[in-house]
PDB file of C-alpha atoms in Angstrom:
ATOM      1  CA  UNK A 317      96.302 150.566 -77.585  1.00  0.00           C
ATOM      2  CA  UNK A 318      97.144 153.307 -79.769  1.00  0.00           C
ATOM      3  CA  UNK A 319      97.393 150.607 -82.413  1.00  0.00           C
ATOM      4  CA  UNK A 320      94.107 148.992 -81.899  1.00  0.00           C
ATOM      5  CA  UNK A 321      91.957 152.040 -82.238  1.00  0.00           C
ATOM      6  CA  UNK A 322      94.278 152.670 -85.769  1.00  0.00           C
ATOM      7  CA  UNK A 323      93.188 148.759 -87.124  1.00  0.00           C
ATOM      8  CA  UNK A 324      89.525 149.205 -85.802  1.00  0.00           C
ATOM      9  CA  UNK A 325      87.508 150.696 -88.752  1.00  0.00           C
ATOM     10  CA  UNK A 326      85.863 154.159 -88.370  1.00  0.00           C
ATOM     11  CA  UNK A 327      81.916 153.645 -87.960  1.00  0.00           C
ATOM     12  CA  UNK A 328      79.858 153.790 -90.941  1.00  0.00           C
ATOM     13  CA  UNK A 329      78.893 157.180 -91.248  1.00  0.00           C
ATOM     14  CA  UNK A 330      76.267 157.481 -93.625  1.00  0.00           C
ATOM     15  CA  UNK A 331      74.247 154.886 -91.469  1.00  0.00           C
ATOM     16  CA  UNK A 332      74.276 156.923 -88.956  1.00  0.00           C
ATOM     17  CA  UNK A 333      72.246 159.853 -91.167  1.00  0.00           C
ATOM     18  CA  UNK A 334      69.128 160.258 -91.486  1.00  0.00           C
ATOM     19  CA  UNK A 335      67.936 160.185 -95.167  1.00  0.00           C
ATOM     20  CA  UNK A 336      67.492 163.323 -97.215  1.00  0.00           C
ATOM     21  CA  UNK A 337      64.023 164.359 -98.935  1.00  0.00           C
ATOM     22  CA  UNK A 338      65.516 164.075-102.483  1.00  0.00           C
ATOM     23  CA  UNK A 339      66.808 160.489-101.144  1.00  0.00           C
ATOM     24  CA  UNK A 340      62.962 159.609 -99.869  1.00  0.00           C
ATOM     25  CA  UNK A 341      61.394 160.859-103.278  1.00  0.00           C
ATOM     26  CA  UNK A 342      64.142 158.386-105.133  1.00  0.00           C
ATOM     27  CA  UNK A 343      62.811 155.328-103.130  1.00  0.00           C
ATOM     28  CA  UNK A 344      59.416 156.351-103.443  1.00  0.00           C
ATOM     29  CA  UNK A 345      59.683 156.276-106.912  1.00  0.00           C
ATOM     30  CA  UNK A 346      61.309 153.357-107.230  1.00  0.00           C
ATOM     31  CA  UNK A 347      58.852 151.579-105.062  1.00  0.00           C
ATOM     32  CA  UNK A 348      55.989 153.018-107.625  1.00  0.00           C
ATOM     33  CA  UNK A 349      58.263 151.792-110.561  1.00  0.00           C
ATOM     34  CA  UNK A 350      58.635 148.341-108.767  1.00  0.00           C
ATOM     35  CA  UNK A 351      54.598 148.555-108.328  1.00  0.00           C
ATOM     36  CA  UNK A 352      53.800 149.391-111.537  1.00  0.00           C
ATOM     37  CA  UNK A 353      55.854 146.918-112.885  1.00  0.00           C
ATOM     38  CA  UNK A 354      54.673 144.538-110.980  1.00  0.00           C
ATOM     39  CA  UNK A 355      50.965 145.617-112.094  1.00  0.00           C
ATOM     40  CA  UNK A 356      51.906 145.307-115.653  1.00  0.00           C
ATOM     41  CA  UNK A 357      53.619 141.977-115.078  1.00  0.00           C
ATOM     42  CA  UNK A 358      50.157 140.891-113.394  1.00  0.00           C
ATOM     43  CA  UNK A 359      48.388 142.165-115.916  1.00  0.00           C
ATOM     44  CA  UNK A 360      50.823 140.422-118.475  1.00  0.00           C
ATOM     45  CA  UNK A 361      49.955 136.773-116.335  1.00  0.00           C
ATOM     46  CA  UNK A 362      46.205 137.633-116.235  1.00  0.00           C
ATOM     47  CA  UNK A 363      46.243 138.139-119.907  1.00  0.00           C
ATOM     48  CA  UNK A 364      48.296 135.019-120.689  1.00  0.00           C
ATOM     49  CA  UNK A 365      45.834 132.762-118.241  1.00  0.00           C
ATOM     50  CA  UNK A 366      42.679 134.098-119.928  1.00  0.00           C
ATOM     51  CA  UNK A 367      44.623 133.555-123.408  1.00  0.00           C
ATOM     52  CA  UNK A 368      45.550 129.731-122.197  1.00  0.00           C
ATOM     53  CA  UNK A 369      41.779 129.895-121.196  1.00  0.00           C
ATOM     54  CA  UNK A 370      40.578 130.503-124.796  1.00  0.00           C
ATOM     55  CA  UNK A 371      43.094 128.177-126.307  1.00  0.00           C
ATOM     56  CA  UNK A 372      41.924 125.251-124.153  1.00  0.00           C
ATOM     57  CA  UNK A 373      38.383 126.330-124.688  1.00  0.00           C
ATOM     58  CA  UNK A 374      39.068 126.547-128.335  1.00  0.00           C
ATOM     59  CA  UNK A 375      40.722 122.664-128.094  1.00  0.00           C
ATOM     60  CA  UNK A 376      37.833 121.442-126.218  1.00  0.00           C
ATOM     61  CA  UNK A 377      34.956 122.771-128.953  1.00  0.00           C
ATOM     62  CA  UNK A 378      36.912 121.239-131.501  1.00  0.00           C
ATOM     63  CA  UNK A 379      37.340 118.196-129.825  1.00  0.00           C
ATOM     64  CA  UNK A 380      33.755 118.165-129.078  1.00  0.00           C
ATOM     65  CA  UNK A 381      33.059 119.145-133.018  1.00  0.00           C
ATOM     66  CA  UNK A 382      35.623 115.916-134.042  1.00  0.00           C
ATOM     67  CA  UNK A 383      33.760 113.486-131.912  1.00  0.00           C
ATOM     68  CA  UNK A 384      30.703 114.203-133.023  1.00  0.00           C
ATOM     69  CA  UNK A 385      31.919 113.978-136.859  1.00  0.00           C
ATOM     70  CA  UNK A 386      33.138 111.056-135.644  1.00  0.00           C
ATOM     71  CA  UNK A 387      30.559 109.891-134.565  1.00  0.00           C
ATOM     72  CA  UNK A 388      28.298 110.769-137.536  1.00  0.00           C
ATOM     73  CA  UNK A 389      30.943 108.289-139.681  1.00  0.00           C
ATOM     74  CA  UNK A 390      30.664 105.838-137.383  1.00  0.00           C
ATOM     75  CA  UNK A 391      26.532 106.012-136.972  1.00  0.00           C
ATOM     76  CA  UNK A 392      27.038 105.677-141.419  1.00  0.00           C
ATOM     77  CA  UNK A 393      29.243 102.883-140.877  1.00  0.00           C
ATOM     78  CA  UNK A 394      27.307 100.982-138.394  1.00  0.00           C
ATOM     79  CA  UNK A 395      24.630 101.161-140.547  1.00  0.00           C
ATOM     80  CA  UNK A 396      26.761 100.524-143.987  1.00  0.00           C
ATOM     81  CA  UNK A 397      27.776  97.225-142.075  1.00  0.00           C
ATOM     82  CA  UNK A 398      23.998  95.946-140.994  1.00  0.00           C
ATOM     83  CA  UNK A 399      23.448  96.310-144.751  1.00  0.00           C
ATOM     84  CA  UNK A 400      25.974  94.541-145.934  1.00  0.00           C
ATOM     85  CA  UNK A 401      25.642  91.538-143.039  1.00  0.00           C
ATOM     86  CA  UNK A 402      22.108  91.388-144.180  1.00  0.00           C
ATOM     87  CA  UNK A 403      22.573  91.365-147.803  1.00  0.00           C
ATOM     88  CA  UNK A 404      25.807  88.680-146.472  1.00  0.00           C
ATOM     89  CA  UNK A 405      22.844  86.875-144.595  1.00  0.00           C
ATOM     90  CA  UNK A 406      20.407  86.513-147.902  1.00  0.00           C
ATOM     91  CA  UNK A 407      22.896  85.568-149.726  1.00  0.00           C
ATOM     92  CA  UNK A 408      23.769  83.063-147.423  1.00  0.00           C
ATOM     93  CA  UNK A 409      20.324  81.924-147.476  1.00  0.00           C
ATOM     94  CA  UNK A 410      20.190  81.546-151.297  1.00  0.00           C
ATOM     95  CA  UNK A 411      23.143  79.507-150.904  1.00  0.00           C
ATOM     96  CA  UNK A 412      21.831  77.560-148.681  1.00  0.00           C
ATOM     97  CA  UNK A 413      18.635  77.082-150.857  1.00  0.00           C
ATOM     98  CA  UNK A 414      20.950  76.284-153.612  1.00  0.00           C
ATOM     99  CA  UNK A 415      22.408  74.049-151.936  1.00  0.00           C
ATOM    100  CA  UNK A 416      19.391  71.763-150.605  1.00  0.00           C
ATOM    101  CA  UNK A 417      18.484  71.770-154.549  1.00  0.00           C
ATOM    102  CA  UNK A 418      21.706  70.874-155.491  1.00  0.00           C
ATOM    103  CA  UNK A 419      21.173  67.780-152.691  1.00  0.00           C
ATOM    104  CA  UNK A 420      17.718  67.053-154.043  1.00  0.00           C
ATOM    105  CA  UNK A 421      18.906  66.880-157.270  1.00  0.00           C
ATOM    106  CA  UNK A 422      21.864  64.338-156.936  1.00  0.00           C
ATOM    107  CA  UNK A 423      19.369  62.230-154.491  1.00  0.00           C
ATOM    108  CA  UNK A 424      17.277  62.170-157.880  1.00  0.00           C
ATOM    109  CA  UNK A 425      20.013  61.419-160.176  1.00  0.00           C
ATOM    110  CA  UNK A 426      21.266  58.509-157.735  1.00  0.00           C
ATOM    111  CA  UNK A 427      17.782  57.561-157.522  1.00  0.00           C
ATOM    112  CA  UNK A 428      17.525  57.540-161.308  1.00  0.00           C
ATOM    113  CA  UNK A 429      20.495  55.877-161.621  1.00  0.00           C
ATOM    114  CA  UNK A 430      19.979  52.963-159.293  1.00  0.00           C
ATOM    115  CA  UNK A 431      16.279  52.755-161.601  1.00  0.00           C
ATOM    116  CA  UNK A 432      18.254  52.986-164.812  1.00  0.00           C
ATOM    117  CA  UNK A 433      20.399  50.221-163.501  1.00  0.00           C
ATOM    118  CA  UNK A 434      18.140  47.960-162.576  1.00  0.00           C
ATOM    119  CA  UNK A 435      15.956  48.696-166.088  1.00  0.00           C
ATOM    120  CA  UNK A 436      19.236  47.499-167.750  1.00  0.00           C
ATOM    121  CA  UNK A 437      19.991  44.653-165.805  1.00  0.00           C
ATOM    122  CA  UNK A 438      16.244  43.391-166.136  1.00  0.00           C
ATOM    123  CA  UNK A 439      16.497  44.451-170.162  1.00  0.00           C
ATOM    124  CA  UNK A 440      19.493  42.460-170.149  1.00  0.00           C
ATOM    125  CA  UNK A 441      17.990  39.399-168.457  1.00  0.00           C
ATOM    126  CA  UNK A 442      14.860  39.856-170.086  1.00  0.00           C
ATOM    127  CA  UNK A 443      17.561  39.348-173.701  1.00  0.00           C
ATOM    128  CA  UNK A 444      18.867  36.839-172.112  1.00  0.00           C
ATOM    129  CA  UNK A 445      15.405  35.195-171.781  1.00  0.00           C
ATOM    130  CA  UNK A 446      14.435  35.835-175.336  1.00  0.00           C
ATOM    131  CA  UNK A 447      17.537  34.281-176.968  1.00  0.00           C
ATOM    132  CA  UNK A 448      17.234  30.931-173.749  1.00  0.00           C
ATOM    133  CA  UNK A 449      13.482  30.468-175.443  1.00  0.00           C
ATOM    134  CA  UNK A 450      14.336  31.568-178.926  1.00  0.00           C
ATOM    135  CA  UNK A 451      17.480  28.496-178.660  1.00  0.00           C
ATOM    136  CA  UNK A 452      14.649  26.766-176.696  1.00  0.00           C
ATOM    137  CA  UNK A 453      12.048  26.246-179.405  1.00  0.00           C
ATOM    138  CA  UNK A 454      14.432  25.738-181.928  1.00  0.00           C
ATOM    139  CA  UNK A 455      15.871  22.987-179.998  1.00  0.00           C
ATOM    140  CA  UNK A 456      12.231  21.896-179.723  1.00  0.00           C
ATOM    141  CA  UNK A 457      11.744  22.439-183.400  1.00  0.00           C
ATOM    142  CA  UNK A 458      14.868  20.474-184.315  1.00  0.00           C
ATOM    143  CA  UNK A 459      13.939  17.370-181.532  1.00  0.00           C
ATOM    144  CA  UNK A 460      10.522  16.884-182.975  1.00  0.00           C
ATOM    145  CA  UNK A 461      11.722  16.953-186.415  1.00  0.00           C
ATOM    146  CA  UNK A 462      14.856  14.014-185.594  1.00  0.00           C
ATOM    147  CA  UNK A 463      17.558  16.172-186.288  1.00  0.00           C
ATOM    148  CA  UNK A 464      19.258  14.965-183.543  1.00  0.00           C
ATOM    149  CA  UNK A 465      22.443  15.884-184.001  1.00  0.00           C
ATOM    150  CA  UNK A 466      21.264  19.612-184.519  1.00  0.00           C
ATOM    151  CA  UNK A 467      19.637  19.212-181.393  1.00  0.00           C
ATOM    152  CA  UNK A 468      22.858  18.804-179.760  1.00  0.00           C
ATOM    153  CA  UNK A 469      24.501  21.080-180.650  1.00  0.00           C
ATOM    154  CA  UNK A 470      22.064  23.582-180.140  1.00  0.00           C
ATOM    155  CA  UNK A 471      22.090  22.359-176.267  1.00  0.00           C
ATOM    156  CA  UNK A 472      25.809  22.982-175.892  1.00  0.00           C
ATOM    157  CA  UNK A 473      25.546  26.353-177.128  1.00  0.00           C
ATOM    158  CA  UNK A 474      23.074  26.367-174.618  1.00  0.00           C
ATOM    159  CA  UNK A 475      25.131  24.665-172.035  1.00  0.00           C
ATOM    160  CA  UNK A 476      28.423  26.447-172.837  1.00  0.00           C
ATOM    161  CA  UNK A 477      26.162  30.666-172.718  1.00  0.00           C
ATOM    162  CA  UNK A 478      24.477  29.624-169.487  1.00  0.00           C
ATOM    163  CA  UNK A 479      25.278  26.576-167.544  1.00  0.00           C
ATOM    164  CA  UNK A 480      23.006  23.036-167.667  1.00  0.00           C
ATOM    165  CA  UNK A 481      22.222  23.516-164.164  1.00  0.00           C
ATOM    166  CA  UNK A 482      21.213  27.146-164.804  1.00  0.00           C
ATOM    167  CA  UNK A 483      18.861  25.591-167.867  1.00  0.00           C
ATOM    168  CA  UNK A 484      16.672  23.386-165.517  1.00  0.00           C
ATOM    169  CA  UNK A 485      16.024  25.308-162.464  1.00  0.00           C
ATOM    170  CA  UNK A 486      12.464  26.156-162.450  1.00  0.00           C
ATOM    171  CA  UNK A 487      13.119  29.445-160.665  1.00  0.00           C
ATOM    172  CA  UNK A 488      16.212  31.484-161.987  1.00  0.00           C
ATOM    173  CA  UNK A 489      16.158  33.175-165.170  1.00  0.00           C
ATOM    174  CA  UNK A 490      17.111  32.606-168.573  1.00  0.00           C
ATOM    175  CA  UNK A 491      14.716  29.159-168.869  1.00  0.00           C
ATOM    176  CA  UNK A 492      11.650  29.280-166.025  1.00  0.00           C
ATOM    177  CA  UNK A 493       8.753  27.032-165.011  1.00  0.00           C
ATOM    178  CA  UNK A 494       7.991  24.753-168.205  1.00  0.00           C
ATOM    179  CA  UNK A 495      10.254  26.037-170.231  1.00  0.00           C
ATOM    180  CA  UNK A 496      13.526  24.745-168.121  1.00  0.00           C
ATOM    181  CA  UNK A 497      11.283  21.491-167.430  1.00  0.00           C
ATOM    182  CA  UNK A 498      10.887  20.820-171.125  1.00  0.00           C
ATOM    183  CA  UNK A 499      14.701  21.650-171.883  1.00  0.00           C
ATOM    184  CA  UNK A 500      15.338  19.084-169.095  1.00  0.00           C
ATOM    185  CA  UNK A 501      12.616  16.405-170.586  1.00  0.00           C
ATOM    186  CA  UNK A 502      15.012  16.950-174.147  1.00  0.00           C
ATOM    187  CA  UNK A 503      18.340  16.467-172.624  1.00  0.00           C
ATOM    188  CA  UNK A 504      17.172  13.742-171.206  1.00  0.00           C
ATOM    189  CA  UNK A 505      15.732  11.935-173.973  1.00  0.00           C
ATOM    190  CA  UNK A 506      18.703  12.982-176.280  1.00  0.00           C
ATOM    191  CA  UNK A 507      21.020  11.245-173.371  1.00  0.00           C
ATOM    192  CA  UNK A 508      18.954   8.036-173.155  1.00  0.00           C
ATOM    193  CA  UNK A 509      18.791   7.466-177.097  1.00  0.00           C
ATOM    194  CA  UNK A 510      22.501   8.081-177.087  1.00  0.00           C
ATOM    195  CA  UNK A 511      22.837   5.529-174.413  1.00  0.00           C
TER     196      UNK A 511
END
């Protein structure tokens, strides 16, 4: 037992005593240090939050300044665009314009062109004619004076430009009505004194 009480530690000591006044005053102060520390550090946080404050105000005014520059531009824009679709739009209407004129105008020209076509074809019949009654009276001429054999061959020129049977219809061109009859009457005769 004697060796037990040596290995059992003596009792703390200074728990056991009470705390001096200069030991008080130390903790006192050190709780006021602690306090005013943790004042300034408060004051430190309550400066920094009012600072983030102002920043984000500061972010949010110029934000709000941006948008509305930016929406100034796009008010300009908006209105650059209606003036250029409208201008696109008139111009798109002359086109247009142009365009039914351009349409008129061919219509026209094919018009003029079918006219022009038909003018020729009727100027070229209508030579046609002339030389048919221009081979006609000389054949005529040469019948009734008894040149017979220039009669003949004035009718196969005749023959050999348009045809015999084309000669004596009445109602196709080159040789109409009495004309074709009376180139018909000559053959005739010139193919019964033959026979």
């Amino acid at each position: 037992m004697s060796e037990e009480k040596k290995n059992i530690p003596p009792e703390n000591d200074s728990a056991q005593k009470k705390p001096t006044l200069e030991e008080d005053i130390k903790i006192y102060e050190e709780a006021v240090s602690i306090d005013r520390s943790r004042q300034k550090s408060r004051r430190v946080f309550v400066f920094y939050i009012i600072g983030l404050f102002c920043v984000a105000l500061v972010l949010i005014l110029l934000s709000y300044v941006m948008q509305a520059h930016a929406n100034q531009e796009l008010e300009a824009l908006g209105t650059q665009l209606t003036e250029q679709t409208d201008a696109a739009n008139g111009a798109r209407a002359k086109v247009d314009q142009l365009q039914d004129s351009i349409d008129k105008l061919q219509a026209d020209l094919a018009e003029a062109q079918k006219q022009n076509g038909t003018l020729a074809k009727q100027s070229e019949d209508a030579v046609k004619n002339a030389e048919a009654l221009d081979q006609l009276w000389q054949l005529e001429k040469a019948y009734q004076d008894g040149e017979k054999d220039t009669a003949r061959e004035i009718i196969d020129k005749m023959d050999a430009a348009y045809t015999r049977d084309a000669l004596t219809n009445e109602t196709a061109a080159p040789l109409t009505g009495s004309a074709a009859k009376e180139y018909a009457d000559i053959c005739d005769a010139l193919n019964a004194d033959e026979s």
